[in-house]
């Protein structure tokens, strides 16, 4: 049935890319959904709650590393730098960095959400009056032309990529993304990037299967979002959150397990689920310090410094473009 042709139904227009990504993913042998779709408004709010959980060490560990080592990071970056932040989000992480830099020349946040960018720009312009902010709307993974700020040609550019976002990319994609970053930089420019580290699997599994079940809600929201936006009828009570550390792949995998054999309809298409079958919704790759340094070298960077917490749970790296 063609729902769009029904005169009775004033459905909002369907996001075609989302729809085709969902169907493509659910037609795979191992069903999967791209993790970027976890972050609609509800998902982003749930992720913010995850960041505040005791079980989720990632965000607060990174924040503590920044807090403790900002002067050294600022020293690596040097004066008159242009800071480019792909996937900037709310700018909370970059603000202390910008405040500790010597005479930063410009800040260039890139994000897919124009609302988030507007708020971020207002915040930075308020906190750092006089710093030019050149916000750009777009998907940084496939952006051809990166924005620039007037009068900054020739100055050092530093890409700021915190939050272990690189962990969401599989090794091949991570390599391609770093190479893409490198291609936007000139020799001597920099990359300041955060990575979660390989560690005890109990710590990892607790972080992705928290006792307050916020991660479960975050994961299941993806199905709720598909129901809301793509005219689907997922029964959320028929799926359970599962996450586990895969030591060979060095990643935490997040899945939704179908609790019984059943069918779901999405915009008129039926998708069958077997009992115990999963939808793979996210990977969160963990790196060793040596492994990440090698990846940096392979993609045209020289790792110059890294900072970690006492437990070696997380690391922030500064690398220079060769
Ligand atoms: C936003 C990708 C860093 O992998 O730790 C948190 C996302 N997923 N809990 C991560 C996430 C489940 C998070 N990153």
mmCIF file of C-alpha atoms and ligand atoms in Angstrom:
data_model
loop_
_atom_site.group_PDB
_atom_site.id
_atom_site.type_symbol
_atom_site.label_atom_id
_atom_site.label_comp_id
_atom_site.label_asym_id
_atom_site.label_seq_id
_atom_site.Cartn_x
_atom_site.Cartn_y
_atom_site.Cartn_z
ATOM 1 C CA UNK A 1 0.000 0.000 0.000
ATOM 2 C CA UNK A 2 1.265 3.432 -0.853
ATOM 3 C CA UNK A 3 0.737 5.373 2.373
ATOM 4 C CA UNK A 4 1.853 8.640 0.828
ATOM 5 C CA UNK A 5 -1.109 8.556 -1.549
ATOM 6 C CA UNK A 6 -3.703 8.294 1.204
ATOM 7 C CA UNK A 7 -5.596 11.607 1.399
ATOM 8 C CA UNK A 8 -6.595 10.985 5.033
ATOM 9 C CA UNK A 9 -3.107 10.869 6.312
ATOM 10 C CA UNK A 10 -1.034 14.003 6.901
ATOM 11 C CA UNK A 11 2.129 12.077 7.717
ATOM 12 C CA UNK A 12 5.335 14.078 7.979
ATOM 13 C CA UNK A 13 7.644 13.531 5.018
ATOM 14 C CA UNK A 14 9.850 10.500 5.502
ATOM 15 C CA UNK A 15 13.604 10.924 5.636
ATOM 16 C CA UNK A 16 14.463 8.794 2.601
ATOM 17 C CA UNK A 17 18.102 8.260 3.555
ATOM 18 C CA UNK A 18 17.109 7.076 7.032
ATOM 19 C CA UNK A 19 14.459 4.775 5.567
ATOM 20 C CA UNK A 20 16.779 3.168 3.032
ATOM 21 C CA UNK A 21 19.608 2.790 5.586
ATOM 22 C CA UNK A 22 17.195 1.067 7.982
ATOM 23 C CA UNK A 23 15.812 -1.330 5.374
ATOM 24 C CA UNK A 24 19.236 -2.098 3.998
ATOM 25 C CA UNK A 25 20.563 -2.819 7.486
ATOM 26 C CA UNK A 26 17.629 -5.026 8.441
ATOM 27 C CA UNK A 27 17.909 -7.069 5.248
ATOM 28 C CA UNK A 28 21.449 -8.136 6.109
ATOM 29 C CA UNK A 29 22.345 -11.609 7.337
ATOM 30 C CA UNK A 30 23.529 -9.981 10.584
ATOM 31 C CA UNK A 31 20.929 -7.256 10.960
ATOM 32 C CA UNK A 32 22.467 -3.875 11.765
ATOM 33 C CA UNK A 33 21.580 -0.192 11.973
ATOM 34 C CA UNK A 34 24.017 2.739 11.586
ATOM 35 C CA UNK A 35 24.864 4.061 15.058
ATOM 36 C CA UNK A 36 24.547 7.700 13.988
ATOM 37 C CA UNK A 37 20.756 7.259 14.103
ATOM 38 C CA UNK A 38 20.929 6.676 17.867
ATOM 39 C CA UNK A 39 21.304 10.425 18.294
ATOM 40 C CA UNK A 40 17.949 12.034 17.635
ATOM 41 C CA UNK A 41 16.746 14.495 20.257
ATOM 42 C CA UNK A 42 15.666 11.781 22.702
ATOM 43 C CA UNK A 43 18.801 9.754 22.004
ATOM 44 C CA UNK A 44 21.072 12.740 22.554
ATOM 45 C CA UNK A 45 19.346 13.446 25.848
ATOM 46 C CA UNK A 46 19.747 9.813 26.905
ATOM 47 C CA UNK A 47 23.409 9.912 25.902
ATOM 48 C CA UNK A 48 23.896 12.975 28.102
ATOM 49 C CA UNK A 49 22.432 10.975 30.984
ATOM 50 C CA UNK A 50 24.804 8.095 30.217
ATOM 51 C CA UNK A 51 27.705 10.545 30.540
ATOM 52 C CA UNK A 52 26.641 11.314 34.098
ATOM 53 C CA UNK A 53 26.433 7.662 35.205
ATOM 54 C CA UNK A 54 28.936 6.295 37.699
ATOM 55 C CA UNK A 55 29.253 3.162 35.552
ATOM 56 C CA UNK A 56 30.210 5.148 32.436
ATOM 57 C CA UNK A 57 33.794 6.241 33.125
ATOM 58 C CA UNK A 58 34.482 7.614 29.602
ATOM 59 C CA UNK A 59 33.221 11.192 29.810
ATOM 60 C CA UNK A 60 34.413 12.084 33.280
ATOM 61 C CA UNK A 61 37.802 10.447 32.721
ATOM 62 C CA UNK A 62 38.342 12.470 29.575
ATOM 63 C CA UNK A 63 37.184 15.647 31.310
ATOM 64 C CA UNK A 64 39.652 15.054 34.151
ATOM 65 C CA UNK A 65 42.503 14.524 31.669
ATOM 66 C CA UNK A 66 41.661 17.807 29.945
ATOM 67 C CA UNK A 67 41.350 19.642 33.209
ATOM 68 C CA UNK A 68 44.704 18.401 34.404
ATOM 69 C CA UNK A 69 46.700 18.834 31.201
ATOM 70 C CA UNK A 70 45.194 21.817 29.363
ATOM 71 C CA UNK A 71 48.323 23.964 29.737
ATOM 72 C CA UNK A 72 50.483 21.263 28.121
ATOM 73 C CA UNK A 73 47.932 20.792 25.352
ATOM 74 C CA UNK A 74 47.818 24.535 24.758
ATOM 75 C CA UNK A 75 51.612 24.535 24.616
ATOM 76 C CA UNK A 76 51.585 21.806 21.921
ATOM 77 C CA UNK A 77 49.014 23.744 19.892
ATOM 78 C CA UNK A 78 50.856 27.040 20.166
ATOM 79 C CA UNK A 79 49.714 30.630 19.548
ATOM 80 C CA UNK A 80 47.336 31.901 16.809
ATOM 81 C CA UNK A 81 45.804 28.509 16.097
ATOM 82 C CA UNK A 82 42.564 27.839 14.219
ATOM 83 C CA UNK A 83 40.602 25.125 16.027
ATOM 84 C CA UNK A 84 38.330 22.985 13.851
ATOM 85 C CA UNK A 85 35.888 20.681 15.631
ATOM 86 C CA UNK A 86 34.098 18.048 13.531
ATOM 87 C CA UNK A 87 30.860 16.932 15.231
ATOM 88 C CA UNK A 88 31.121 19.824 17.663
ATOM 89 C CA UNK A 89 27.882 19.234 19.557
ATOM 90 C CA UNK A 90 27.401 21.544 22.498
ATOM 91 C CA UNK A 91 30.987 22.918 22.598
ATOM 92 C CA UNK A 92 31.372 22.088 26.276
ATOM 93 C CA UNK A 93 34.710 20.416 25.704
ATOM 94 C CA UNK A 94 36.263 22.999 23.447
ATOM 95 C CA UNK A 95 35.516 26.020 25.630
ATOM 96 C CA UNK A 96 38.147 25.344 28.308
ATOM 97 C CA UNK A 97 40.619 24.503 25.556
ATOM 98 C CA UNK A 98 39.952 27.770 23.702
ATOM 99 C CA UNK A 99 40.211 29.642 26.998
ATOM 100 C CA UNK A 100 43.658 28.253 27.669
ATOM 101 C CA UNK A 101 45.113 28.833 24.194
ATOM 102 C CA UNK A 102 47.401 31.760 23.483
ATOM 103 C CA UNK A 103 45.552 34.119 21.143
ATOM 104 C CA UNK A 104 43.432 31.592 19.246
ATOM 105 C CA UNK A 105 42.707 32.868 15.721
ATOM 106 C CA UNK A 106 39.327 31.252 15.067
ATOM 107 C CA UNK A 107 37.004 28.439 16.064
ATOM 108 C CA UNK A 108 35.270 26.377 13.370
ATOM 109 C CA UNK A 109 32.596 23.977 14.692
ATOM 110 C CA UNK A 110 31.051 21.519 12.224
ATOM 111 C CA UNK A 111 27.845 19.676 13.041
ATOM 112 C CA UNK A 112 24.847 18.157 11.270
ATOM 113 C CA UNK A 113 22.452 20.023 13.562
ATOM 114 C CA UNK A 114 22.020 23.747 12.800
ATOM 115 C CA UNK A 115 20.252 24.332 16.156
ATOM 116 C CA UNK A 116 23.166 22.892 18.088
ATOM 117 C CA UNK A 117 25.616 24.986 16.084
ATOM 118 C CA UNK A 118 23.710 28.206 16.690
ATOM 119 C CA UNK A 119 23.654 27.581 20.431
ATOM 120 C CA UNK A 120 27.321 26.655 20.426
ATOM 121 C CA UNK A 121 28.309 29.749 18.519
ATOM 122 C CA UNK A 122 26.330 31.986 20.863
ATOM 123 C CA UNK A 123 28.006 30.341 23.846
ATOM 124 C CA UNK A 124 31.549 30.700 22.496
ATOM 125 C CA UNK A 125 30.987 34.281 21.307
ATOM 126 C CA UNK A 126 29.707 35.110 24.772
ATOM 127 C CA UNK A 127 32.590 33.442 26.608
ATOM 128 C CA UNK A 128 35.356 34.461 24.235
ATOM 129 C CA UNK A 129 34.351 37.815 22.776
ATOM 130 C CA UNK A 130 36.457 38.707 19.759
ATOM 131 C CA UNK A 131 37.177 35.118 18.717
ATOM 132 C CA UNK A 132 35.829 34.626 15.185
ATOM 133 C CA UNK A 133 33.472 31.623 15.030
ATOM 134 C CA UNK A 134 32.735 30.166 11.602
ATOM 135 C CA UNK A 135 30.075 27.483 12.102
ATOM 136 C CA UNK A 136 29.416 25.002 9.303
ATOM 137 C CA UNK A 137 26.456 22.658 8.917
ATOM 138 C CA UNK A 138 27.363 19.279 7.480
ATOM 139 C CA UNK A 139 28.390 15.680 7.938
ATOM 140 C CA UNK A 140 32.129 15.862 8.563
ATOM 141 C CA UNK A 141 32.724 12.279 7.384
ATOM 142 C CA UNK A 142 31.750 13.076 3.817
ATOM 143 C CA UNK A 143 32.260 16.821 3.634
ATOM 144 C CA UNK A 144 34.158 17.906 0.544
ATOM 145 C CA UNK A 145 34.845 21.529 1.326
ATOM 146 C CA UNK A 146 35.756 22.331 4.892
ATOM 147 C CA UNK A 147 34.954 25.805 6.099
ATOM 148 C CA UNK A 148 37.669 28.365 6.667
ATOM 149 C CA UNK A 149 37.765 31.638 8.567
ATOM 150 C CA UNK A 150 38.732 34.917 6.890
ATOM 151 C CA UNK A 151 42.283 36.059 7.356
ATOM 152 C CA UNK A 152 43.527 32.788 8.826
ATOM 153 C CA UNK A 153 45.264 31.342 5.754
ATOM 154 C CA UNK A 154 48.720 30.090 6.689
ATOM 155 C CA UNK A 155 47.953 29.851 10.408
ATOM 156 C CA UNK A 156 48.225 26.530 12.200
ATOM 157 C CA UNK A 157 45.008 24.517 12.088
ATOM 158 C CA UNK A 158 44.277 21.965 14.757
ATOM 159 C CA UNK A 159 41.454 19.448 14.448
ATOM 160 C CA UNK A 160 39.839 18.779 17.828
ATOM 161 C CA UNK A 161 38.128 15.380 17.980
ATOM 162 C CA UNK A 162 37.357 14.423 21.587
ATOM 163 C CA UNK A 163 34.832 12.032 23.121
ATOM 164 C CA UNK A 164 36.219 8.783 21.664
ATOM 165 C CA UNK A 165 34.030 9.418 18.632
ATOM 166 C CA UNK A 166 36.755 7.722 16.565
ATOM 167 C CA UNK A 167 35.777 4.540 18.466
ATOM 168 C CA UNK A 168 32.477 4.393 16.590
ATOM 169 C CA UNK A 169 34.345 3.789 13.336
ATOM 170 C CA UNK A 170 35.653 0.332 12.489
ATOM 171 C CA UNK A 171 39.432 0.143 11.933
ATOM 172 C CA UNK A 172 39.199 0.646 8.188
ATOM 173 C CA UNK A 173 36.794 3.588 8.504
ATOM 174 C CA UNK A 174 38.898 5.093 11.297
ATOM 175 C CA UNK A 175 41.939 4.923 9.035
ATOM 176 C CA UNK A 176 39.982 6.574 6.217
ATOM 177 C CA UNK A 177 38.679 9.296 8.534
ATOM 178 C CA UNK A 178 42.137 10.127 9.908
ATOM 179 C CA UNK A 179 43.507 10.185 6.356
ATOM 180 C CA UNK A 180 40.628 12.510 5.435
ATOM 181 C CA UNK A 181 41.521 14.767 8.391
ATOM 182 C CA UNK A 182 45.159 14.686 7.267
ATOM 183 C CA UNK A 183 44.150 15.745 3.755
ATOM 184 C CA UNK A 184 42.511 18.874 5.207
ATOM 185 C CA UNK A 185 45.716 19.865 7.015
ATOM 186 C CA UNK A 186 49.078 21.171 5.962
ATOM 187 C CA UNK A 187 52.412 20.069 7.340
ATOM 188 C CA UNK A 188 52.855 21.124 10.958
ATOM 189 C CA UNK A 189 49.110 21.395 11.639
ATOM 190 C CA UNK A 190 47.726 19.327 14.499
ATOM 191 C CA UNK A 191 45.178 16.819 15.693
ATOM 192 C CA UNK A 192 44.013 16.623 19.321
ATOM 193 C CA UNK A 193 42.003 13.432 19.671
ATOM 194 C CA UNK A 194 40.533 11.332 22.489
ATOM 195 C CA UNK A 195 40.431 7.528 22.489
ATOM 196 C CA UNK A 196 39.080 5.042 24.952
ATOM 197 C CA UNK A 197 41.706 2.437 25.876
ATOM 198 C CA UNK A 198 41.660 -1.357 25.964
ATOM 199 C CA UNK A 199 41.007 -2.435 29.542
ATOM 200 C CA UNK A 200 39.459 -5.007 31.824
ATOM 201 C CA UNK A 201 36.279 -6.328 30.219
ATOM 202 C CA UNK A 202 34.302 -6.053 33.478
ATOM 203 C CA UNK A 203 34.851 -2.279 33.552
ATOM 204 C CA UNK A 204 33.902 -2.043 29.880
ATOM 205 C CA UNK A 205 30.794 -4.154 30.138
ATOM 206 C CA UNK A 206 29.534 -2.240 33.162
ATOM 207 C CA UNK A 207 29.961 1.012 31.247
ATOM 208 C CA UNK A 208 27.766 -0.232 28.398
ATOM 209 C CA UNK A 209 25.272 -2.151 30.526
ATOM 210 C CA UNK A 210 24.725 0.268 33.368
ATOM 211 C CA UNK A 211 22.743 -0.592 36.464
ATOM 212 C CA UNK A 212 20.284 2.266 35.874
ATOM 213 C CA UNK A 213 19.446 0.842 32.400
ATOM 214 C CA UNK A 214 19.940 4.187 30.689
ATOM 215 C CA UNK A 215 22.088 2.555 28.005
ATOM 216 C CA UNK A 216 19.289 0.048 27.406
ATOM 217 C CA UNK A 217 16.840 2.941 26.915
ATOM 218 C CA UNK A 218 19.356 4.681 24.639
ATOM 219 C CA UNK A 219 19.683 1.535 22.528
ATOM 220 C CA UNK A 220 15.941 0.824 22.354
ATOM 221 C CA UNK A 221 15.177 4.441 21.477
ATOM 222 C CA UNK A 222 16.486 3.609 18.026
ATOM 223 C CA UNK A 223 13.495 1.306 17.508
ATOM 224 C CA UNK A 224 11.147 3.910 18.985
ATOM 225 C CA UNK A 225 12.604 6.451 16.578
ATOM 226 C CA UNK A 226 12.021 4.110 13.625
ATOM 227 C CA UNK A 227 8.420 3.700 14.823
ATOM 228 C CA UNK A 228 7.989 7.469 15.100
ATOM 229 C CA UNK A 229 9.654 8.502 11.885
ATOM 230 C CA UNK A 230 9.277 5.580 9.505
ATOM 231 C CA UNK A 231 5.802 4.287 10.242
ATOM 232 C CA UNK A 232 6.999 1.049 11.839
ATOM 233 C CA UNK A 233 5.515 -1.144 14.563
ATOM 234 C CA UNK A 234 8.458 -2.414 16.611
ATOM 235 C CA UNK A 235 7.221 -3.775 19.953
ATOM 236 C CA UNK A 236 9.973 -2.582 22.292
ATOM 237 C CA UNK A 237 9.057 -5.202 24.895
ATOM 238 C CA UNK A 238 10.114 -7.907 22.421
ATOM 239 C CA UNK A 239 13.729 -6.648 22.330
ATOM 240 C CA UNK A 240 16.413 -6.661 24.993
ATOM 241 C CA UNK A 241 19.576 -4.585 25.257
ATOM 242 C CA UNK A 242 22.799 -6.576 24.997
ATOM 243 C CA UNK A 243 26.366 -5.328 25.006
ATOM 244 C CA UNK A 244 29.621 -7.189 25.364
ATOM 245 C CA UNK A 245 33.319 -6.691 24.883
ATOM 246 C CA UNK A 246 34.836 -8.567 21.933
ATOM 247 C CA UNK A 247 38.522 -8.888 22.866
ATOM 248 C CA UNK A 248 39.767 -9.886 19.414
ATOM 249 C CA UNK A 249 38.010 -6.993 17.708
ATOM 250 C CA UNK A 250 38.869 -4.748 20.668
ATOM 251 C CA UNK A 251 35.412 -3.291 20.768
ATOM 252 C CA UNK A 252 32.225 -3.164 22.766
ATOM 253 C CA UNK A 253 29.330 -4.227 20.573
ATOM 254 C CA UNK A 254 25.815 -3.102 21.304
ATOM 255 C CA UNK A 255 22.907 -5.205 20.048
ATOM 256 C CA UNK A 256 19.141 -5.514 20.411
ATOM 257 C CA UNK A 257 18.062 -9.137 20.853
ATOM 258 C CA UNK A 258 14.697 -10.333 19.625
ATOM 259 C CA UNK A 259 13.084 -12.246 22.494
ATOM 260 C CA UNK A 260 10.798 -14.289 20.273
ATOM 261 C CA UNK A 261 10.191 -15.092 16.663
ATOM 262 C CA UNK A 262 8.012 -12.349 15.163
ATOM 263 C CA UNK A 263 7.542 -9.891 12.294
ATOM 264 C CA UNK A 264 7.821 -6.114 12.218
ATOM 265 C CA UNK A 265 6.430 -3.865 9.514
ATOM 266 C CA UNK A 266 8.296 -0.755 8.406
ATOM 267 C CA UNK A 267 6.565 1.550 5.976
ATOM 268 C CA UNK A 268 4.703 -1.467 4.576
ATOM 269 C CA UNK A 269 7.695 -3.841 4.399
ATOM 270 C CA UNK A 270 7.737 -6.866 6.680
ATOM 271 C CA UNK A 271 10.926 -7.904 8.422
ATOM 272 C CA UNK A 272 11.098 -11.305 10.156
ATOM 273 C CA UNK A 273 12.998 -11.825 13.410
ATOM 274 C CA UNK A 274 13.974 -15.216 14.818
ATOM 275 C CA UNK A 275 14.093 -15.770 18.563
ATOM 276 C CA UNK A 276 17.549 -14.758 19.754
ATOM 277 C CA UNK A 277 18.421 -12.927 16.536
ATOM 278 C CA UNK A 278 20.087 -9.549 17.065
ATOM 279 C CA UNK A 279 20.277 -6.128 15.463
ATOM 280 C CA UNK A 280 23.821 -4.795 15.797
ATOM 281 C CA UNK A 281 23.440 -1.117 16.696
ATOM 282 C CA UNK A 282 26.883 0.185 17.683
ATOM 283 C CA UNK A 283 30.583 -0.571 17.940
ATOM 284 C CA UNK A 284 32.808 1.229 20.373
ATOM 285 C CA UNK A 285 36.417 0.459 19.530
ATOM 286 C CA UNK A 286 39.120 0.540 22.173
ATOM 287 C CA UNK A 287 42.757 1.260 21.410
ATOM 288 C CA UNK A 288 46.089 0.518 22.993
ATOM 289 C CA UNK A 289 48.448 3.504 23.182
ATOM 290 C CA UNK A 290 50.857 1.759 20.798
ATOM 291 C CA UNK A 291 48.071 0.721 18.420
ATOM 292 C CA UNK A 292 46.705 4.248 18.143
ATOM 293 C CA UNK A 293 50.167 5.759 17.656
ATOM 294 C CA UNK A 294 50.677 3.328 14.784
ATOM 295 C CA UNK A 295 47.345 4.302 13.241
ATOM 296 C CA UNK A 296 48.357 7.972 13.478
ATOM 297 C CA UNK A 297 51.714 7.280 11.816
ATOM 298 C CA UNK A 298 50.029 5.244 9.068
ATOM 299 C CA UNK A 299 47.749 8.156 8.229
ATOM 300 C CA UNK A 300 50.404 10.864 7.950
ATOM 301 C CA UNK A 301 50.736 12.098 11.513
ATOM 302 C CA UNK A 302 53.548 12.096 14.059
ATOM 303 C CA UNK A 303 52.252 11.400 17.557
ATOM 304 C CA UNK A 304 53.973 14.017 19.737
ATOM 305 C CA UNK A 305 52.313 13.643 23.134
ATOM 306 C CA UNK A 306 49.562 11.815 24.941
ATOM 307 C CA UNK A 307 47.908 12.223 28.325
ATOM 308 C CA UNK A 308 46.149 9.534 30.287
ATOM 309 C CA UNK A 309 44.503 8.962 33.680
ATOM 310 C CA UNK A 310 46.161 6.965 36.469
ATOM 311 C CA UNK A 311 44.137 3.847 35.630
ATOM 312 C CA UNK A 312 45.003 4.156 31.919
ATOM 313 C CA UNK A 313 41.342 3.999 31.016
ATOM 314 C CA UNK A 314 41.431 6.793 28.451
ATOM 315 C CA UNK A 315 43.925 8.847 26.464
ATOM 316 C CA UNK A 316 44.104 12.175 24.672
ATOM 317 C CA UNK A 317 46.714 12.366 21.894
ATOM 318 C CA UNK A 318 48.362 15.313 20.141
ATOM 319 C CA UNK A 319 49.753 14.525 16.721
ATOM 320 C CA UNK A 320 51.335 16.716 14.076
ATOM 321 C CA UNK A 321 50.698 16.415 10.355
ATOM 322 C CA UNK A 322 53.894 15.198 8.577
HETATM 323 C C1 LIG B 1 29.709 8.634 21.973
HETATM 324 C C2 LIG B 1 30.703 6.872 20.770
HETATM 325 C C3 LIG B 1 31.832 7.804 22.626
HETATM 326 O O1 LIG B 1 31.065 4.534 22.401
HETATM 327 O O2 LIG B 1 31.227 5.156 24.464
HETATM 328 C C4 LIG B 1 27.860 5.176 25.072
HETATM 329 C C5 LIG B 1 28.492 6.034 22.692
HETATM 330 N N1 LIG B 1 27.127 4.048 23.407
HETATM 331 N N2 LIG B 1 27.136 4.136 25.556
HETATM 332 C C6 LIG B 1 30.781 5.284 23.327
HETATM 333 C C7 LIG B 1 27.848 5.101 23.719
HETATM 334 C C8 LIG B 1 26.697 3.461 24.545
HETATM 335 C C9 LIG B 1 29.860 6.485 23.066
HETATM 336 N N3 LIG B 1 30.503 7.432 22.102
#
